[in-house]
PDB file of C-alpha atoms (C1' of nucleotides) in Angstrom:
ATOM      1  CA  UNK A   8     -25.112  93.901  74.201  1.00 90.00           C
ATOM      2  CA  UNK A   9     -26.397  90.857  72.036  1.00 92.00           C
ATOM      3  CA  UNK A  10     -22.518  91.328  70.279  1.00 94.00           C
ATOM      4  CA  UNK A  11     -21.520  90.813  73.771  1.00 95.00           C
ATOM      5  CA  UNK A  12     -23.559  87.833  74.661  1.00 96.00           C
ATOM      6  CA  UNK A  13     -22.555  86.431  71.323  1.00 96.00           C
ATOM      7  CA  UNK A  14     -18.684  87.198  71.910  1.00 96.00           C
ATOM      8  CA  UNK A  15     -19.143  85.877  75.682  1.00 97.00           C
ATOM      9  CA  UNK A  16     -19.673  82.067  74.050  1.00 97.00           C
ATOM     10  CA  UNK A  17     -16.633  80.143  73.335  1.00 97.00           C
ATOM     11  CA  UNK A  18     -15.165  82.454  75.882  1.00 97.00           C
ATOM     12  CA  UNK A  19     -13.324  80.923  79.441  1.00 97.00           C
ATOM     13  CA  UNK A  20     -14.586  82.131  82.615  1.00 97.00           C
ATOM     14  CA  UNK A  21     -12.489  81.553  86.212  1.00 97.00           C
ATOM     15  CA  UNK A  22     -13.218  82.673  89.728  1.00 96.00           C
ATOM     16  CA  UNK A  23     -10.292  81.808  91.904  1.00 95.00           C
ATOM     17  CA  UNK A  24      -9.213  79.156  88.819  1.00 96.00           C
ATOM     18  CA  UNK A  25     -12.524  77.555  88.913  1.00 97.00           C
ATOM     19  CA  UNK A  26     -14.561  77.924  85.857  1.00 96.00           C
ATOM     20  CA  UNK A  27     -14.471  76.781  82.407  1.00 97.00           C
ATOM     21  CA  UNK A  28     -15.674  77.426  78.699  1.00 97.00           C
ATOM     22  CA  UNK A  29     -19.356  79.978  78.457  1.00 97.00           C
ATOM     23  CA  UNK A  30     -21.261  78.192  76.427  1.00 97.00           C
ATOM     24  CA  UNK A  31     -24.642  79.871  77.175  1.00 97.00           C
ATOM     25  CA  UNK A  32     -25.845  83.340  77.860  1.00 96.00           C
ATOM     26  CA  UNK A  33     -28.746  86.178  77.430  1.00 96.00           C
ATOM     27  CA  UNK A  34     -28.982  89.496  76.590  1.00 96.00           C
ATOM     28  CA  UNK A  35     -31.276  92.027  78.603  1.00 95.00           C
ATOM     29  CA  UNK A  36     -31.016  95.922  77.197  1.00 91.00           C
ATOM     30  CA  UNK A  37     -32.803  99.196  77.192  1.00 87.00           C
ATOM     31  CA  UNK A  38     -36.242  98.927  76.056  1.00 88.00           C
ATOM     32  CA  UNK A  39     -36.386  95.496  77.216  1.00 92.00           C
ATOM     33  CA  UNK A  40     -39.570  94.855  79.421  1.00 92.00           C
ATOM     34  CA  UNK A  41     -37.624  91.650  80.425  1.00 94.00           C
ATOM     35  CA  UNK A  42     -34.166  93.617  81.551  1.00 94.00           C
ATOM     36  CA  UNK A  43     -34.328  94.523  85.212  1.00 94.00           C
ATOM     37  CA  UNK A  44     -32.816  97.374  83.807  1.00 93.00           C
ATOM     38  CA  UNK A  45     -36.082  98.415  82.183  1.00 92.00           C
ATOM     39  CA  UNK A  46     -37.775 100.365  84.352  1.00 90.00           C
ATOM     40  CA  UNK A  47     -34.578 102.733  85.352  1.00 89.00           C
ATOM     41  CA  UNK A  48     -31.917 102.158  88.214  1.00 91.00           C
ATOM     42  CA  UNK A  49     -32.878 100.909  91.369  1.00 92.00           C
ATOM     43  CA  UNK A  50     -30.756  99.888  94.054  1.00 91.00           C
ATOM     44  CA  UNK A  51     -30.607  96.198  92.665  1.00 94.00           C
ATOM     45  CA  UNK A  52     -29.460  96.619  89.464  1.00 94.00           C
ATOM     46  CA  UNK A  53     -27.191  99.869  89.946  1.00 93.00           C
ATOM     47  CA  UNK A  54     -24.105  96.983  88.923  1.00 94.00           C
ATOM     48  CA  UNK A  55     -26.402  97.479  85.489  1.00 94.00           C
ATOM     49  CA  UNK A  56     -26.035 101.259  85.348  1.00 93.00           C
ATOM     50  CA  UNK A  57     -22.474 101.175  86.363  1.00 91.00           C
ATOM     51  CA  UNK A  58     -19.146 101.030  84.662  1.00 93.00           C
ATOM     52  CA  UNK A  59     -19.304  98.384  81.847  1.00 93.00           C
ATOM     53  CA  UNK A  60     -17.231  94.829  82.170  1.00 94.00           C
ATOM     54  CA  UNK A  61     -18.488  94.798  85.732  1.00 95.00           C
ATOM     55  CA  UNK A  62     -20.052  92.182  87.063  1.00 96.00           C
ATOM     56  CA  UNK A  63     -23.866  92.362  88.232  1.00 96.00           C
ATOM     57  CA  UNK A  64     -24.586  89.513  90.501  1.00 96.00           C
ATOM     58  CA  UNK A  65     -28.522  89.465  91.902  1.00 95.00           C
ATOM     59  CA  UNK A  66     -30.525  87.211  94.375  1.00 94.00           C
ATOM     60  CA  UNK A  67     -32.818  85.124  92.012  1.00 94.00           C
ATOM     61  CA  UNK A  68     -35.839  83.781  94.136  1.00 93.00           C
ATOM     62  CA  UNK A  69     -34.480  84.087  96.952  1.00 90.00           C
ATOM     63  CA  UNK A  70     -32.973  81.290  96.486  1.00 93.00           C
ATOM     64  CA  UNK A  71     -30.214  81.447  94.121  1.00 95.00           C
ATOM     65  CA  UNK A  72     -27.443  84.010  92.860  1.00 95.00           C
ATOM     66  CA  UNK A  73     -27.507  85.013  88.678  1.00 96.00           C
ATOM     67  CA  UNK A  74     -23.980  86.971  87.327  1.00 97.00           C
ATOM     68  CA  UNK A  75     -23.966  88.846  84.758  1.00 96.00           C
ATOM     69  CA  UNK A  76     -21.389  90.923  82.542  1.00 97.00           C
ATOM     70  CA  UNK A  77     -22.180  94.674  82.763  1.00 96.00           C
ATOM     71  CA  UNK A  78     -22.300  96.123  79.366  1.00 93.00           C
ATOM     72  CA  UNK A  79     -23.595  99.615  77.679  1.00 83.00           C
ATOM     73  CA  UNK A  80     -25.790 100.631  74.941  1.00 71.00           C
ATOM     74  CA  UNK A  81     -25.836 104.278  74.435  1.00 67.00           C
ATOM     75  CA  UNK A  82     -25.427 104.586  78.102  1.00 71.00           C
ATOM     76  CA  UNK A  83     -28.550 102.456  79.696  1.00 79.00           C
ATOM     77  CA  UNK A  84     -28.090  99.652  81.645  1.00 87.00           C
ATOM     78  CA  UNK A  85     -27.514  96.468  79.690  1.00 94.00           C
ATOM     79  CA  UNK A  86     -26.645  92.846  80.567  1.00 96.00           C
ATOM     80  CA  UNK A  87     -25.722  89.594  79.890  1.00 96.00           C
ATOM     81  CA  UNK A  88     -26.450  86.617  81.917  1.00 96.00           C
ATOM     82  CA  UNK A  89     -24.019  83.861  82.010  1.00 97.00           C
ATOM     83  CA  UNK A  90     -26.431  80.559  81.633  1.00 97.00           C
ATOM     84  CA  UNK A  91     -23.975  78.295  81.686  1.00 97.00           C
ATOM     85  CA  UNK A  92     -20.258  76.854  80.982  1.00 96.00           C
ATOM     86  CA  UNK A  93     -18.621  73.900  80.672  1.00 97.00           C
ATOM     87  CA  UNK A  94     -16.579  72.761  83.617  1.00 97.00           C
ATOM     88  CA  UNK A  95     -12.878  72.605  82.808  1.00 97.00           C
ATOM     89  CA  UNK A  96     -10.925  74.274  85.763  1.00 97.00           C
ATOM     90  CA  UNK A  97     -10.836  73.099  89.804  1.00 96.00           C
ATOM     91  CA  UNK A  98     -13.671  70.509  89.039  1.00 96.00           C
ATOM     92  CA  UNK A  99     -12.949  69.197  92.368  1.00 96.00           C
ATOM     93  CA  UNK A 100     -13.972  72.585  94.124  1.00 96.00           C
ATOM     94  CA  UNK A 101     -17.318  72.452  92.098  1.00 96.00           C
ATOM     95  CA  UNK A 102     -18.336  69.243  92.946  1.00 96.00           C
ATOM     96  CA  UNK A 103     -17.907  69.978  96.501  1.00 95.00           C
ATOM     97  CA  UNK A 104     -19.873  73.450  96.179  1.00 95.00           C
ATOM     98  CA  UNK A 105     -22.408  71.449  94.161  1.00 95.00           C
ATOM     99  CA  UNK A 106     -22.465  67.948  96.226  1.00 93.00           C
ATOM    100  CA  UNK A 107     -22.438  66.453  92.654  1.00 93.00           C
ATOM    101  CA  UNK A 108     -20.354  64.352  90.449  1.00 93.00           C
ATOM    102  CA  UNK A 109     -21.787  64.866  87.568  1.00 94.00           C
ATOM    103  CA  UNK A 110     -20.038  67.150  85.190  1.00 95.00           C
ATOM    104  CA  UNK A 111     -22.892  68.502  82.939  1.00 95.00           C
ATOM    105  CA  UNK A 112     -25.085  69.336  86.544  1.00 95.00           C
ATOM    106  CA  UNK A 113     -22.276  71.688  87.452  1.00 96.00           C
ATOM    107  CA  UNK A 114     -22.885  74.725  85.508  1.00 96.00           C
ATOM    108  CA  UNK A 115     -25.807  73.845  83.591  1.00 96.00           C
ATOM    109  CA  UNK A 116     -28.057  77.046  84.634  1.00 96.00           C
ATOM    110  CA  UNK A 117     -27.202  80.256  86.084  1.00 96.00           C
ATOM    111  CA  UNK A 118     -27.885  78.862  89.710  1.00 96.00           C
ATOM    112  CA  UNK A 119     -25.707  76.344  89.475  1.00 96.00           C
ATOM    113  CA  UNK A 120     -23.248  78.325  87.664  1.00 96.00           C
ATOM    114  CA  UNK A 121     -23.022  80.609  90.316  1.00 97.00           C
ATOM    115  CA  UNK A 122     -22.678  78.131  92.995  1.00 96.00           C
ATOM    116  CA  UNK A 123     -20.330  76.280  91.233  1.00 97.00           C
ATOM    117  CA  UNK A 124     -17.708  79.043  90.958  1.00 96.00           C
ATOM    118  CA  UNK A 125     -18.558  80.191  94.459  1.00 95.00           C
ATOM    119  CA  UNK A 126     -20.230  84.001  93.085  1.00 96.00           C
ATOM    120  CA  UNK A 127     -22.351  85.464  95.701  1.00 94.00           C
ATOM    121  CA  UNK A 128     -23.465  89.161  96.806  1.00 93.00           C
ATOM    122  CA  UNK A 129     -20.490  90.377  97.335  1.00 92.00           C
ATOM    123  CA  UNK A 130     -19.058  89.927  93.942  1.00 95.00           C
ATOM    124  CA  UNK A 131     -21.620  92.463  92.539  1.00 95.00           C
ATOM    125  CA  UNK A 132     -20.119  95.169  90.738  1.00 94.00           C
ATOM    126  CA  UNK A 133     -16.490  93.854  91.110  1.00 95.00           C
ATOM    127  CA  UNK A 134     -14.769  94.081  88.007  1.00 95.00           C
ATOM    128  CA  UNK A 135     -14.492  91.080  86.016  1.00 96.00           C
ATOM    129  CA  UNK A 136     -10.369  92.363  84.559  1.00 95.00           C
ATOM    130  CA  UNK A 137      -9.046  91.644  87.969  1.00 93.00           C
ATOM    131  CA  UNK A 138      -8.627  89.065  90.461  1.00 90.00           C
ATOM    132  CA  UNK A 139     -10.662  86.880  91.615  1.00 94.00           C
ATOM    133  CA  UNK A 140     -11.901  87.076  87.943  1.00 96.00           C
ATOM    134  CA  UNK A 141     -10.471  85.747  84.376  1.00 96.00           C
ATOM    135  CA  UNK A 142     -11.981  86.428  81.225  1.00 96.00           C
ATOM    136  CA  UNK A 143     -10.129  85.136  78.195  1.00 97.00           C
ATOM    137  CA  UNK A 144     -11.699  85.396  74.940  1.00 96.00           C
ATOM    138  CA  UNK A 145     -12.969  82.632  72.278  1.00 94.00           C
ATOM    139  CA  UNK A 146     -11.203  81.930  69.527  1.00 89.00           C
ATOM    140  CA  UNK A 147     -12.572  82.591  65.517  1.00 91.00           C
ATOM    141  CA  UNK A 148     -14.680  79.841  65.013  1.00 91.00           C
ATOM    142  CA  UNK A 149     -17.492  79.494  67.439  1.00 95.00           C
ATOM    143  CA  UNK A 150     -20.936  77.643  66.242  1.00 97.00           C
ATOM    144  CA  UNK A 151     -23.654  79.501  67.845  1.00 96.00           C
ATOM    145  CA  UNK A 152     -27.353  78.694  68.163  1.00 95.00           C
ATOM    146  CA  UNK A 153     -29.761  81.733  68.957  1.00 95.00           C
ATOM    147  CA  UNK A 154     -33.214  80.984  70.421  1.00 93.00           C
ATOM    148  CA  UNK A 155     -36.039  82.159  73.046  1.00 93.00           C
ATOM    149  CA  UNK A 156     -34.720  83.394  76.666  1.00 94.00           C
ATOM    150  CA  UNK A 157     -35.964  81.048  79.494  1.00 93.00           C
ATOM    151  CA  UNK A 158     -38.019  81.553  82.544  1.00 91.00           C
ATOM    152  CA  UNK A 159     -39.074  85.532  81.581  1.00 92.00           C
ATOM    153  CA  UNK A 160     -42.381  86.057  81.496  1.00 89.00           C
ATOM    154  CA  UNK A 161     -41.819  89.612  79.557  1.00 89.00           C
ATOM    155  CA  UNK A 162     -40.150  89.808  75.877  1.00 89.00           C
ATOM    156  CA  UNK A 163     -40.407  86.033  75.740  1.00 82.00           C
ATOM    157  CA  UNK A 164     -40.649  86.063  71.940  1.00 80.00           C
ATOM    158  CA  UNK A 165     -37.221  87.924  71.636  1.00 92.00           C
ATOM    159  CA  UNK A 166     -34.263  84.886  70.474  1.00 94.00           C
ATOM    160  CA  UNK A 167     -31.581  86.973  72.801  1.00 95.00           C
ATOM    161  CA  UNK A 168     -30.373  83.286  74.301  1.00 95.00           C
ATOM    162  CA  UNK A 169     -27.130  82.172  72.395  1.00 96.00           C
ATOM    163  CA  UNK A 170     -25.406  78.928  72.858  1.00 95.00           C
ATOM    164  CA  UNK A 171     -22.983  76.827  72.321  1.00 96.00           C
ATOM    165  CA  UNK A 172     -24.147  74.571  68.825  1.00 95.00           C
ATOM    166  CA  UNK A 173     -24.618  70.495  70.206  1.00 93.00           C
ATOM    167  CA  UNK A 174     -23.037  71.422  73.773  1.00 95.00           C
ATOM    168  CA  UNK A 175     -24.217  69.252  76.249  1.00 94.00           C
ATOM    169  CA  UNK A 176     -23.624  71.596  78.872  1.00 96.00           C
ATOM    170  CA  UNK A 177     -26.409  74.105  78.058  1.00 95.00           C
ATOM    171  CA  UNK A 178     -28.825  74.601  80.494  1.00 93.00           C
ATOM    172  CA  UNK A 179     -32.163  72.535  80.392  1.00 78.00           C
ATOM    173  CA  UNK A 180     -34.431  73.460  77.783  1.00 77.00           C
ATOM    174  CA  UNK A 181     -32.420  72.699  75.005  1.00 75.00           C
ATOM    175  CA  UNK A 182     -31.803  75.257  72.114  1.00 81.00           C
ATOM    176  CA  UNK A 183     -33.050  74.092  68.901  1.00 77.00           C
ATOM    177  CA  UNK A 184     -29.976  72.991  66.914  1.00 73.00           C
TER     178      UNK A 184
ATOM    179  C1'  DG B  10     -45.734  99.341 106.494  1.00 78.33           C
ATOM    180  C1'  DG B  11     -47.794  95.454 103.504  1.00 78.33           C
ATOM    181  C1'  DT B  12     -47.982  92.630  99.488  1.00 78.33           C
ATOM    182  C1'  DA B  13     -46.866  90.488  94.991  1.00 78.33           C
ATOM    183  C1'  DT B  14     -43.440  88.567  92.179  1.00 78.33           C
ATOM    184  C1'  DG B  15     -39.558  86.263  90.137  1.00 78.33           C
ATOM    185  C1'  DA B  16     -33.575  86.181  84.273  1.00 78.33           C
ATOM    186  C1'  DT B  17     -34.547  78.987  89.268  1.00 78.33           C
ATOM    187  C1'  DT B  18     -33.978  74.519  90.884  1.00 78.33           C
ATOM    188  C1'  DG B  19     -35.008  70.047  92.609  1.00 78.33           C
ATOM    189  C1'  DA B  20     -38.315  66.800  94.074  1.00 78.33           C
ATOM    190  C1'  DC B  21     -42.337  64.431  93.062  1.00 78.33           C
ATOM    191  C1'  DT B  22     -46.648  62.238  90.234  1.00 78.33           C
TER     192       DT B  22
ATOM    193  C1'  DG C   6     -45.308  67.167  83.268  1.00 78.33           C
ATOM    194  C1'  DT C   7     -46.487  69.729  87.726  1.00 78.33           C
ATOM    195  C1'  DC C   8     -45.351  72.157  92.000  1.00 78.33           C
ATOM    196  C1'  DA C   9     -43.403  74.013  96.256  1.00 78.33           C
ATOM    197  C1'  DA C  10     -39.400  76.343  98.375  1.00 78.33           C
ATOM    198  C1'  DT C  11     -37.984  80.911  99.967  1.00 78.33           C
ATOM    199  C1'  DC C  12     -36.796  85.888 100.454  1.00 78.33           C
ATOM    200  C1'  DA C  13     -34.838  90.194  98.563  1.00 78.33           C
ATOM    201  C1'  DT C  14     -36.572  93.599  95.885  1.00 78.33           C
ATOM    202  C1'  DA C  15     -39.985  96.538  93.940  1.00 78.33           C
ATOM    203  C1'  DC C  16     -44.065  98.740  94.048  1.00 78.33           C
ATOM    204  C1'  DC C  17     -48.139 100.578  96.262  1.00 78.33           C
ATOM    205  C1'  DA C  18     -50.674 102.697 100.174  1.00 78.33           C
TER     206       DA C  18
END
DNA sequence: GGTATGATTGACT
DNA sequence: GTCAATCATACCA
């Protein structure tokens, strides 16, 4: 799944024609004391256990909504969380989900991200090759930065956090370039 | 049934 | 830099 979190940057995301270019994610696979896969399928993370190219979309906090793309390695649950993306389609819409203006505060974080593009509950385990979704690949030549995952408190030493190289639309602490 | 915790964010010192 | 918000889920009794 780290191929997939690599392939996922440079890549264009759209719910409903709102989205824009990935340019941050994380991987979480088997054997990962960080994946909320790790410790076998619950009924959270079944999205994680399910078909791959899925999306698994969980409450974070209790506050906010993560999404991530569903992906398999020899048949455990594996993920990738989309971090963050630079805004490109139906900016309007996001500043209005948002109640910001600013273009980097959009989709800088998987929160935001999520609020942005309007993903909730009830987009977990929809498939992300049909409508409302759009996934259209990156071209050859993406830069990409590898570092530390944020805010886990498990695995923390593992550099499964790939970004965009000198984007100013990653989330907050900043790769090392 | 009860409790601890978190793949975060925004506000505040 | 520090800290509270806020609740679904997971884990334990």
């Amino acid at each position: 799944m780290r191929e997939v979190a690599r392939d996922l940057v440079g890549a264009t995301f759209l719910v409903d024609g709102v989205g824009g270019v990935i340019v941050e994610t994380e991987a979480y696979g088997p054997d990962d004391p960080a994946s909320h896969s790790f410790r076998g399928p619950t009924r959270r993370n079944a999205t994680m256990f399910g078909p791959p190219g899925g999306l698994y979309v969980y409450h974070s906090y209790g506050i906010h909504w993560c999404a991530n793309v569903v992906c398999h390695e020899e048949g455990v649950g594996a993920a990738v969380l989309l971090r963050a993306l630079e805004p490109t389609s139906g900016l309007r819409r996001m500043r209005v989900r948002r109640g910001l203006d600013d273009a980097p505060l959009l989709c800088s974080g998987p929160g935001r991200l999520t609020e942005a593009l309007g993903i909730t509950g009830e987009h977990d385990g929809l498939r992300l090759d049909r409508s409302p979704f759009e996934l259209v690949p990156a071209g050859p030549h993406v830069d990409i930065v590898a570092g530390p995952r944020v805010g886990i408190t498990r695995a923390g030493d593992l550099p499964w956090r790939y970004s965009l190289r000198g984007s100013i639309f990653v989330s907050r602490p900043r790769p090392r370039v």
